[in-house]
Structures are given as structure tokens and as C-alpha cells.
Short mmCIF file of C-alpha atoms and ligand atoms in Angstrom, two decimals:
data_model
loop_
_atom_site.label_atom_id
_atom_site.label_comp_id
_atom_site.label_asym_id
_atom_site.label_seq_id
_atom_site.Cartn_x
_atom_site.Cartn_y
_atom_site.Cartn_z
CA MET A 3 -12.00 20.83 14.26
CA ARG A 4 -11.32 20.04 10.56
CA LYS A 5 -13.65 17.60 8.83
CA ILE A 6 -11.81 15.17 6.54
CA ALA A 7 -13.71 13.08 3.99
CA VAL A 8 -12.15 9.66 3.46
CA LEU A 9 -13.29 7.85 0.34
CA GLY A 10 -13.31 4.19 1.36
CA GLY A 11 -13.81 2.61 4.78
CA GLY A 12 -11.51 -0.42 4.62
CA GLN A 13 -8.68 -1.37 6.96
CA LEU A 14 -6.56 1.63 5.92
CA GLY A 15 -9.35 4.02 6.83
CA MET A 16 -9.84 2.09 10.13
CA MET A 17 -6.14 2.55 11.02
CA MET A 18 -6.31 6.29 10.05
CA GLN A 19 -9.17 6.69 12.53
CA GLU A 20 -7.17 4.85 15.25
CA SER A 21 -4.16 7.14 14.77
CA ILE A 22 -5.97 10.45 15.38
CA GLY A 23 -5.03 10.81 19.06
CA GLU A 24 -5.16 14.49 20.01
CA MET A 25 -5.16 15.89 16.48
CA PRO A 26 -7.99 18.42 15.92
CA ILE A 27 -9.60 16.53 13.07
CA GLU A 28 -12.70 14.41 12.55
CA LEU A 29 -12.75 11.69 9.84
CA HIS A 30 -15.92 10.89 7.84
CA PHE A 31 -15.92 7.74 5.72
CA LEU A 32 -17.84 6.80 2.57
CA ASP A 33 -18.12 3.13 1.79
CA PRO A 34 -20.74 0.87 0.13
CA ASP A 35 -20.38 -1.81 2.77
CA PRO A 36 -22.45 -1.24 5.94
CA LEU A 37 -20.03 -3.58 7.79
CA CYS A 38 -16.79 -2.09 6.55
CA SER A 39 -13.71 -2.05 8.79
CA ALA A 40 -14.08 1.76 9.64
CA LYS A 41 -17.56 1.10 10.99
CA ALA A 42 -15.97 -0.74 13.94
CA VAL A 43 -14.16 2.35 15.11
CA SER A 44 -16.14 5.28 13.84
CA GLU A 45 -19.66 6.70 14.12
CA HIS A 46 -19.14 8.74 10.98
CA VAL A 47 -19.60 6.20 8.17
CA THR A 48 -21.91 7.10 5.32
CA LEU A 49 -23.22 4.29 3.09
CA GLY A 50 -22.71 4.90 -0.60
CA SER A 51 -20.41 4.29 -3.55
CA PHE A 52 -17.14 6.20 -3.82
CA LYS A 53 -17.21 5.39 -7.56
CA ASP A 54 -20.39 7.40 -8.11
CA GLU A 55 -19.82 11.05 -9.00
CA GLU A 56 -22.90 12.59 -7.44
CA THR A 57 -22.64 10.44 -4.27
CA VAL A 58 -19.03 11.63 -3.82
CA MET A 59 -20.06 15.33 -4.49
CA ALA A 60 -22.85 15.19 -1.97
CA PHE A 61 -20.71 13.41 0.68
CA CYS A 62 -17.81 15.92 0.38
CA ALA A 63 -19.97 19.05 0.30
CA ASP A 64 -19.55 19.94 3.91
CA LYS A 65 -15.92 18.62 4.43
CA ASP A 66 -12.78 20.70 4.55
CA VAL A 67 -10.29 18.18 3.17
CA ILE A 68 -10.88 15.09 0.95
CA THR A 69 -8.60 12.03 0.90
CA VAL A 70 -8.80 8.39 -0.23
CA GLU A 71 -7.87 5.07 1.21
CA ILE A 72 -8.34 3.26 -2.08
CA GLU A 73 -7.31 4.51 -5.53
CA HIS A 74 -10.31 3.46 -7.54
CA VAL A 75 -12.71 6.29 -6.67
CA ASN A 76 -14.62 8.69 -9.03
CA LEU A 77 -11.94 11.05 -10.38
CA GLN A 78 -14.41 13.42 -12.09
CA ALA A 79 -15.86 14.31 -8.68
CA LEU A 80 -12.41 14.89 -7.25
CA TYR A 81 -11.55 17.31 -10.10
CA ARG A 82 -14.79 19.16 -9.54
CA LEU A 83 -14.20 19.42 -5.77
CA GLU A 84 -10.71 20.71 -6.39
CA GLU A 85 -12.05 23.32 -8.85
CA MET A 86 -14.54 24.45 -6.20
CA GLY A 87 -11.58 25.23 -3.94
CA LYS A 88 -11.69 22.08 -1.71
CA GLU A 89 -8.39 20.62 -0.60
CA VAL A 90 -8.13 17.26 -2.29
CA TYR A 91 -5.13 15.10 -1.36
CA PRO A 92 -3.78 13.16 -3.12
CA GLN A 93 -4.48 15.67 -5.92
CA PRO A 94 -6.69 14.12 -8.66
CA ALA A 95 -4.17 14.66 -11.46
CA VAL A 96 -1.52 12.63 -9.47
CA LEU A 97 -4.06 9.97 -8.70
CA GLU A 98 -5.04 9.73 -12.40
CA CYS A 99 -1.42 9.26 -13.36
CA ILE A 100 -0.76 6.59 -10.66
CA ILE A 101 -3.84 4.40 -11.31
CA ASP A 102 -2.57 3.72 -14.86
CA LYS A 103 0.61 1.72 -14.62
CA GLY A 104 1.54 2.98 -18.13
CA LEU A 105 1.27 6.67 -17.23
CA GLN A 106 3.09 5.93 -13.90
CA LYS A 107 6.03 4.30 -15.75
CA GLN A 108 6.13 7.14 -18.32
CA PHE A 109 6.33 9.63 -15.48
CA PHE A 110 9.31 7.78 -13.99
CA ALA A 111 11.00 7.84 -17.39
CA ASP A 112 10.29 11.61 -17.88
CA GLU A 113 11.65 12.43 -14.44
CA PHE A 114 14.79 10.17 -14.90
CA ILE A 115 13.68 7.94 -12.04
CA PRO A 116 15.47 4.54 -12.45
CA THR A 117 12.97 1.76 -13.30
CA ALA A 118 12.91 -1.47 -15.30
CA PRO A 119 13.29 -0.69 -19.08
CA PHE A 120 9.77 -0.88 -20.62
CA GLU A 121 7.46 -0.38 -23.53
CA LEU A 122 3.71 0.33 -23.59
CA ILE A 123 1.71 -2.02 -25.85
CA ASP A 124 -2.04 -2.19 -26.73
CA SER A 125 -2.27 -5.82 -25.88
CA GLY A 126 -0.09 -8.20 -23.88
CA LYS A 127 -0.58 -10.70 -26.74
CA GLU A 128 1.60 -8.46 -29.01
CA ALA A 129 4.71 -8.73 -26.83
CA LEU A 130 6.62 -10.99 -29.24
CA LYS A 131 5.57 -8.98 -32.23
CA ALA A 132 7.00 -5.85 -30.50
CA GLY A 133 10.35 -7.68 -30.69
CA TRP A 134 10.71 -8.85 -27.07
CA LYS A 135 12.04 -12.24 -26.15
CA PRO A 136 11.21 -13.98 -22.87
CA PRO A 137 11.87 -13.69 -20.00
CA PHE A 138 9.93 -10.44 -19.47
CA VAL A 139 7.06 -9.18 -17.39
CA LEU A 140 3.55 -8.09 -18.51
CA LYS A 141 1.53 -5.76 -16.32
CA SER A 142 -2.07 -4.82 -17.00
CA ARG A 143 -2.13 -0.99 -17.10
CA THR A 144 -5.25 -0.74 -14.94
CA GLY A 145 -7.09 -2.86 -12.41
CA GLY A 146 -4.24 -5.00 -11.01
CA TYR A 147 -3.57 -5.36 -7.30
CA ASP A 148 -1.69 -7.73 -5.01
CA GLY A 149 0.11 -9.27 -7.97
CA LYS A 150 -3.10 -10.14 -9.88
CA GLY A 151 -2.27 -7.86 -12.76
CA VAL A 152 1.36 -9.18 -13.25
CA GLN A 153 2.56 -12.00 -15.46
CA VAL A 154 6.10 -13.21 -15.62
CA ILE A 155 6.54 -14.67 -19.14
CA ARG A 156 9.52 -17.10 -18.85
CA SER A 157 9.11 -18.81 -22.20
CA VAL A 158 7.20 -18.48 -25.49
CA SER A 159 4.74 -21.09 -24.27
CA ASP A 160 3.69 -18.81 -21.37
CA MET A 161 2.27 -16.42 -23.97
CA VAL A 162 -1.06 -18.38 -24.10
CA LYS A 163 -1.97 -16.74 -20.78
CA ALA A 164 -0.84 -13.19 -21.79
CA PHE A 165 -3.24 -10.40 -20.91
CA ASP A 166 -5.41 -9.27 -23.80
CA GLY A 167 -5.43 -5.51 -23.08
CA PRO A 168 -3.19 -2.47 -22.67
CA CYS A 169 0.01 -3.51 -20.81
CA VAL A 170 3.34 -2.35 -19.61
CA LEU A 171 5.95 -4.71 -21.00
CA GLU A 172 9.16 -4.64 -18.95
CA GLU A 173 12.37 -6.36 -18.38
CA LEU A 174 12.51 -9.04 -15.67
CA ALA A 175 14.55 -7.40 -12.79
CA PRO A 176 17.49 -9.38 -11.47
CA ILE A 177 16.17 -8.87 -7.90
CA LYS A 178 18.48 -9.18 -4.82
CA LYS A 179 15.84 -7.78 -2.47
CA GLU A 180 12.51 -5.95 -2.71
CA LEU A 181 12.43 -2.76 -0.60
CA ALA A 182 9.89 -0.01 0.11
CA VAL A 183 10.00 3.55 1.34
CA ILE A 184 7.04 5.63 2.54
CA VAL A 185 7.59 9.34 2.12
CA ALA A 186 5.27 12.16 3.32
CA ARG A 187 5.01 15.63 1.86
CA SER A 188 3.06 18.41 3.62
CA ILE A 189 1.12 21.33 2.25
CA GLU A 190 4.14 23.47 3.16
CA CYS A 191 6.35 21.10 1.01
CA GLU A 192 8.17 19.67 4.03
CA MET A 193 9.24 16.03 3.29
CA VAL A 194 9.94 13.21 5.76
CA SER A 195 10.67 9.67 4.58
CA PHE A 196 10.36 6.57 6.77
CA PRO A 197 13.38 4.29 7.11
CA VAL A 198 13.52 1.67 4.34
CA VAL A 199 11.80 -1.67 4.82
CA GLU A 200 12.49 -5.05 3.29
CA MET A 201 9.98 -7.57 1.94
CA ASP A 202 10.62 -11.05 3.08
CA PHE A 203 9.33 -13.72 0.61
CA GLU A 204 7.95 -17.26 1.05
CA PRO A 205 10.95 -19.33 -0.27
CA GLU A 206 8.91 -21.39 -2.78
CA LEU A 207 5.63 -19.60 -3.42
CA ASN A 208 7.22 -16.19 -4.09
CA LEU A 209 4.57 -14.47 -1.99
CA VAL A 210 5.42 -11.66 0.44
CA ARG A 211 5.68 -13.31 3.84
CA ALA A 212 6.66 -10.38 6.04
CA VAL A 213 7.71 -6.70 6.07
CA LEU A 214 10.91 -6.16 7.97
CA SER A 215 11.97 -2.86 9.47
CA PRO A 216 14.57 -1.58 9.18
CA ALA A 217 15.81 -3.18 5.94
CA ARG A 218 19.10 -5.13 6.21
CA ILE A 219 20.94 -3.17 3.50
CA PRO A 220 23.97 -0.93 3.34
CA ASP A 221 23.47 2.69 4.45
CA GLU A 222 24.22 4.05 0.99
CA VAL A 223 21.47 1.88 -0.57
CA ALA A 224 18.98 3.06 2.08
CA ASP A 225 20.03 6.69 1.54
CA LYS A 226 19.64 6.35 -2.21
CA ALA A 227 16.18 4.80 -1.90
CA ARG A 228 14.93 7.60 0.34
CA GLU A 229 16.43 10.18 -1.99
CA ILE A 230 14.63 8.68 -4.98
CA ALA A 231 11.38 8.53 -3.00
CA GLU A 232 11.73 12.16 -2.06
CA THR A 233 12.57 13.24 -5.61
CA LEU A 234 9.51 11.38 -6.85
CA ILE A 235 6.91 12.85 -4.46
CA ASP A 236 8.37 16.31 -4.97
CA ALA A 237 8.21 15.88 -8.83
CA TRP A 238 4.53 15.08 -8.53
CA GLY A 239 3.98 17.80 -6.00
CA LEU A 240 1.91 15.31 -4.09
CA VAL A 241 0.51 16.23 -0.68
CA GLY A 242 0.08 13.16 1.57
CA LEU A 243 1.90 9.82 1.47
CA LEU A 244 3.69 8.05 -1.32
CA ALA A 245 4.65 4.42 -0.85
CA VAL A 246 7.45 3.58 -3.20
CA GLU A 247 8.35 -0.08 -4.00
CA PHE A 248 11.86 -0.83 -5.23
CA PHE A 249 13.89 -3.68 -6.67
CA TRP A 250 17.47 -3.72 -5.35
CA CYS A 251 19.13 -5.55 -8.24
CA GLU A 252 22.03 -7.91 -8.27
CA ASP A 253 24.36 -5.29 -9.73
CA GLY A 254 23.51 -2.91 -6.89
CA SER A 255 21.18 -0.63 -8.83
CA LEU A 256 17.85 0.47 -7.46
CA TRP A 257 14.75 0.43 -9.72
CA VAL A 258 11.37 1.83 -8.75
CA ASN A 259 8.74 -0.85 -9.30
CA GLU A 260 5.53 1.02 -8.49
CA VAL A 261 3.98 3.46 -6.14
CA ALA A 262 0.81 4.07 -4.14
CA PRO A 263 -0.40 7.58 -3.06
CA ARG A 264 -1.70 6.50 0.36
CA PRO A 265 -0.88 4.47 3.43
CA HIS A 266 0.46 1.08 2.39
CA ASN A 267 0.88 -2.49 3.59
CA SER A 268 4.64 -1.88 3.78
CA GLY A 269 4.04 0.69 6.50
CA HIS A 270 1.77 -1.13 8.93
CA HIS A 271 4.63 -1.87 11.31
CA SER A 272 5.07 1.86 11.84
CA ILE A 273 2.13 1.92 14.31
CA GLU A 274 4.34 0.38 16.94
CA GLY A 275 7.73 0.34 15.27
CA ASN A 276 8.23 4.04 14.49
CA VAL A 277 7.82 7.30 16.44
CA THR A 278 5.01 8.45 14.14
CA SER A 279 2.86 5.93 12.25
CA GLN A 280 2.23 6.20 8.51
CA PHE A 281 -1.49 6.78 9.27
CA GLN A 282 -0.82 9.75 11.54
CA GLN A 283 1.77 11.13 9.14
CA HIS A 284 -0.80 11.03 6.27
CA LEU A 285 -3.33 12.92 8.41
CA ARG A 286 -0.69 15.44 9.51
CA ALA A 287 0.39 16.03 5.90
CA ILE A 288 -3.08 16.61 4.45
CA SER A 289 -4.43 18.70 7.31
CA GLY A 290 -1.70 21.33 7.28
CA MET A 291 0.23 20.15 10.38
CA ASP A 292 3.98 19.71 10.74
CA LEU A 293 5.15 16.23 9.92
CA GLY A 294 6.16 13.83 12.69
CA ASP A 295 9.42 12.07 13.42
CA ALA A 296 9.43 8.86 11.35
CA SER A 297 12.44 7.16 12.90
CA VAL A 298 12.48 3.54 13.97
CA GLN A 299 11.79 2.77 17.64
CA GLY A 300 12.73 -0.91 17.47
CA ALA A 301 13.20 -3.67 14.92
CA ALA A 302 9.86 -4.94 13.60
CA ALA A 303 8.37 -7.73 11.52
CA MET A 304 4.81 -7.41 10.21
CA VAL A 305 2.85 -10.39 8.85
CA ASN A 306 -0.54 -10.24 7.18
CA LEU A 307 -3.16 -12.56 8.64
CA LEU A 308 -5.19 -14.11 5.81
CA GLY A 309 -8.45 -16.01 5.71
CA ALA A 310 -7.71 -19.83 6.00
CA ALA A 311 -8.10 -22.05 2.95
CA GLY A 312 -11.50 -23.75 2.83
CA HIS A 313 -13.25 -21.27 5.17
CA GLN A 314 -15.84 -18.73 4.17
CA GLY A 315 -18.26 -17.00 6.56
CA LYS A 316 -18.38 -15.14 9.89
CA PRO A 317 -14.64 -15.05 11.07
CA PHE A 318 -13.16 -16.51 14.19
CA LEU A 319 -9.49 -16.08 15.02
CA GLU A 320 -8.02 -19.32 16.39
CA ASN A 321 -5.55 -19.18 19.35
CA GLU A 322 -5.94 -15.43 19.90
CA GLU A 323 -5.38 -16.01 23.67
CA LEU A 324 -1.68 -16.87 22.91
CA LEU A 325 -1.03 -13.17 22.46
CA LYS A 326 -1.67 -12.40 26.16
CA LYS A 327 1.72 -13.88 26.83
CA GLU A 328 3.39 -11.83 24.05
CA PRO A 329 3.71 -8.19 25.13
CA LYS A 330 5.66 -7.31 22.01
CA ALA A 331 3.22 -8.79 19.54
CA PHE A 332 0.51 -6.47 18.37
CA LEU A 333 -2.62 -7.77 16.66
CA HIS A 334 -4.68 -5.60 14.35
CA ASP A 335 -8.00 -7.15 13.52
CA TYR A 336 -9.71 -5.52 10.57
CA HIS A 337 -13.25 -6.40 11.88
CA LYS A 338 -14.35 -7.82 8.56
CA SER A 339 -17.76 -9.41 8.58
CA GLU A 340 -16.74 -12.36 6.39
CA THR A 341 -13.58 -14.44 6.05
CA ARG A 342 -12.62 -15.85 2.64
CA PRO A 343 -9.54 -17.87 1.58
CA GLY A 344 -6.60 -15.50 1.23
CA ARG A 345 -8.55 -12.39 2.29
CA LYS A 346 -6.49 -9.92 4.37
CA MET A 347 -8.29 -10.15 7.74
CA GLY A 348 -5.73 -8.51 9.97
CA HIS A 349 -1.99 -8.14 10.66
CA LEU A 350 0.45 -8.82 13.42
CA THR A 351 3.51 -6.77 14.23
CA VAL A 352 6.24 -8.12 16.46
CA LEU A 353 8.96 -5.85 17.90
CA SER A 354 12.32 -7.25 19.00
CA GLU A 355 15.98 -6.35 19.37
CA ASP A 356 16.68 -7.39 15.77
CA VAL A 357 14.60 -8.17 12.61
CA GLU A 358 15.63 -11.87 12.59
CA SER A 359 14.12 -12.55 16.03
CA ALA A 360 11.06 -10.44 15.24
CA LEU A 361 10.52 -12.42 12.02
CA GLU A 362 10.96 -15.73 13.78
CA LYS A 363 8.37 -14.85 16.42
CA ALA A 364 5.96 -13.38 13.91
CA LEU A 365 6.09 -16.50 11.76
CA GLU A 366 5.66 -18.81 14.79
CA LEU A 367 2.58 -16.88 15.90
CA ARG A 368 1.22 -16.59 12.37
CA LYS A 369 1.14 -20.39 11.99
CA LYS A 370 -1.30 -20.57 14.90
CA LEU A 371 -3.37 -17.46 14.20
CA ASN A 372 -5.85 -18.67 11.59
CA TYR A 373 -8.92 -16.93 10.54
CA VAL A 374 -11.48 -19.66 10.15
CA LYS A 375 -15.34 -19.78 9.81
CA SER A 376 -16.93 -19.23 13.17
CA SER A 377 -18.98 -22.21 14.44
CA THR A 378 -21.52 -19.93 16.15
P1 LIG B 6 0.91 -5.27 -7.77
O1 LIG B 6 0.52 -3.91 -8.10
O2 LIG B 6 -0.17 -6.28 -8.14
O3 LIG B 6 1.43 -5.46 -6.36
P2 LIG B 6 3.70 -5.31 -8.67
O4 LIG B 6 4.07 -4.45 -9.76
O5 LIG B 6 4.09 -4.86 -7.31
O6 LIG B 6 2.15 -5.62 -8.71
O7 LIG B 6 4.32 -6.72 -8.86
C1 LIG B 6 4.10 -7.85 -7.97
C2 LIG B 6 5.36 -8.64 -7.82
O8 LIG B 6 5.79 -9.16 -9.12
C3 LIG B 6 6.58 -7.80 -7.33
O9 LIG B 6 6.54 -7.67 -5.91
C4 LIG B 6 7.76 -8.68 -7.84
O10 LIG B 6 8.04 -9.72 -6.93
C5 LIG B 6 7.18 -9.18 -9.20
N1 LIG B 6 7.62 -8.27 -10.28
C6 LIG B 6 6.96 -7.25 -10.81
N2 LIG B 6 7.63 -6.65 -11.80
C7 LIG B 6 8.77 -7.35 -11.94
C8 LIG B 6 9.91 -7.21 -12.79
N3 LIG B 6 10.04 -6.24 -13.71
N4 LIG B 6 10.91 -8.07 -12.64
C9 LIG B 6 10.82 -9.02 -11.65
N5 LIG B 6 9.77 -9.22 -10.89
C10 LIG B 6 8.79 -8.39 -10.95
#
């Protein structure tokens, strides 16, 4: 039985635990929240900060493998653990490169990975001085997530809101579709990529509405995306998962947008939609097992279930009983102790014969499945 330390006990950790099945491994989580998602499914949750060097050192001392379910952990501790001979995946040097969007983009450029043309600047406010004319995109080098660190500057007047801090300044991509590929690489350097998925967007709000699997794109585009994802994970020598987000541009080219070295929102459908889920694949890769078959078992649509506007407090999911009549709809509740407007509280995957009908059913159910404040 191998003991794996997981830094973070959020929903990704919870779904790792749920994917273990017969694998000879035991997961141990470190999280500062006594009511984190992993707590609902595991007895091995230690309370503490994954950002504190000595807490991480003490927690990992008796574990065989160390992994993360969130990028913002104490890197110094990970380097020390690696030096002591522990298996740390993702490797700290890769993690350090990925958490800084500037270093990440520079790596793409150095490895000839196609990406939006860019420049690194000390402050977003200096974009015009650097000779750029709108439209362009500003990305805060560190700390951004779920679109919060991204600004589309469409005109000079938008510059009043420009980030005041180190940024990636990049061309606005002429996007036809946003795609993603999750690729796994094992300790033995075996690589398996999941079939490409497609992000479906809210028509007006420009927010991701659903993840559709498989993507409705020509085979040659899918093959190219998987090839780029495999080139990238191999170039980093990363052991574990790499989620690679792409822009498929109007002229047919594929640009890598950004990556994450862990299970990702764009792979949640794989729990029911693929032979092996992304969570099990991650655990296989980092614990020295052969990788699983990642192929699609059925068309799938995955929607995030967010906390309803105007509700904060103990969560209650409205209309959950509707799912009893939907054998191909799978709810994953993240067991969070508090709902807040827009917080990711769970997700729903619907399988169907094609992605259009899966999407239609997922959206119909999502309208009724609201996380509100419990009245009890
Ligand atoms: P985050 O890390 O916060 O998810 P992303 O880099 O994925 O940030 O950007 C969020 C969204 O912003 C993308 O999904 C895309 O819709 C849009 N976006 C980001 N970069 C560009 C770009 N260069 N051109 C056009 N749209 C972009």
C-alpha cells in the first residue's frame, strides 16, 4: 500500500479519492479547512496550511509520493522533499514554471509550441508605451484563476482598468472554438492523451457553459491538439497530468492558451464518459502503474453547478429528486459547507448518443438544480 500525500483537499482531491477503486494506494490530504470536500469521503485529512513550509515537511515525512490538487502550495518544501529522495509529482521545477504565466509562455516559445504572440511587461499600465495598440489581452503573471487575472483591452479607454503589476501582453486570438486536451505521462514515460473536448460558451456573457466530449472538430485538428499536448508534457518531463487549453483560430491554427499540471475542470466528464477517468489516470501515473485507456465511452456534456445569486450559507440543492428519473445524468456534489454566489458547488455530467442532446439535457437540468441557502 503506497501512501500518497495530496496538498489540498478541495473537490479535485475528493474526486481523486473516489477514483481509487482497487488500486493499492492510500491518499492523505492536507487542507486548512476542517470542512473541505475531501473530508466527506476520507478519514485521512490533516488540518494545516499547504502554503507553510514546515507544515508541508511534517505532513509529507511518512508519505511515499507527494502530489497537489492546487498549484499554490509551498514550493520550497517540495524542492526539499525532492532532494530528500521523495517522489514529488508534478515536479517542483515544472510547477514553478507553470504558476507564473510569463515563464509558462516563455517555455512555449522556447519549445516552439504555437501560442498567441506575446511580450512580458513589468506593469499592464505600460502596454501602450511598449508599442501595442488595442485590441490585446493582459494577463497577470501570477494569482489569476477562472478568468479573474485576464483583461481584454478593446480600446485605449479600457486602459484605466489595466493591471498594475507584471503581465503577459498578448494578441487577441481570433477564436473559432476553445478546446482542451488532458494528457498523462507516467514515471516510465508512457503517454496517453484523452480525446479533445470543446468548451461551450454562454452566448452573451462569454462564460464557459459546458464542456462537451468529444469535441466537434475535424480529425486532423484533434490529432494535432493531442500531438501538441504530448510534445509539451514530454518537453517538461512532467509525471502526472497536464491539462492543455487551446484556441482553435479562424484560420485553422491551434494556439496553446495555458496549462495546468493536475486534474482539471475540462476532464470531469471522464468519470462517466471515458474508460478511465482523469483522476484515476493521475493516480496511476504518479504511483508507477501503467496508464489506463482514455477513450470515450459515450458523448458527454458537463456543466458546473454554481452557488445561486443572493444566497450565502449552508447549501441546499433545489430539485435534486428530478435526477432519480435521469439514469444518464450524474451529479457530483462537492460537499462544501457554505454556498456563495458563483462558487463551484458541484457538477453534472449527462451522457447521450451525441453531444447536442447531452448538452440540451444538461442545460435543462442545470436550470432547475440551484444551490441556495438552506432554510434549516
Ligand atoms: P484563467 O487562467 O483565469 O482561466 P485564461 O488564460 O484561460 O485565464 O483566460 C480566460 C479566458 O479569456 C479564455 O478562456 C478566453 O476565452 C479568454 N482569453 C484569454 N486569452 C485570450 C486571447 N489571447 N485571445 C482571446 N481570448 C482570450
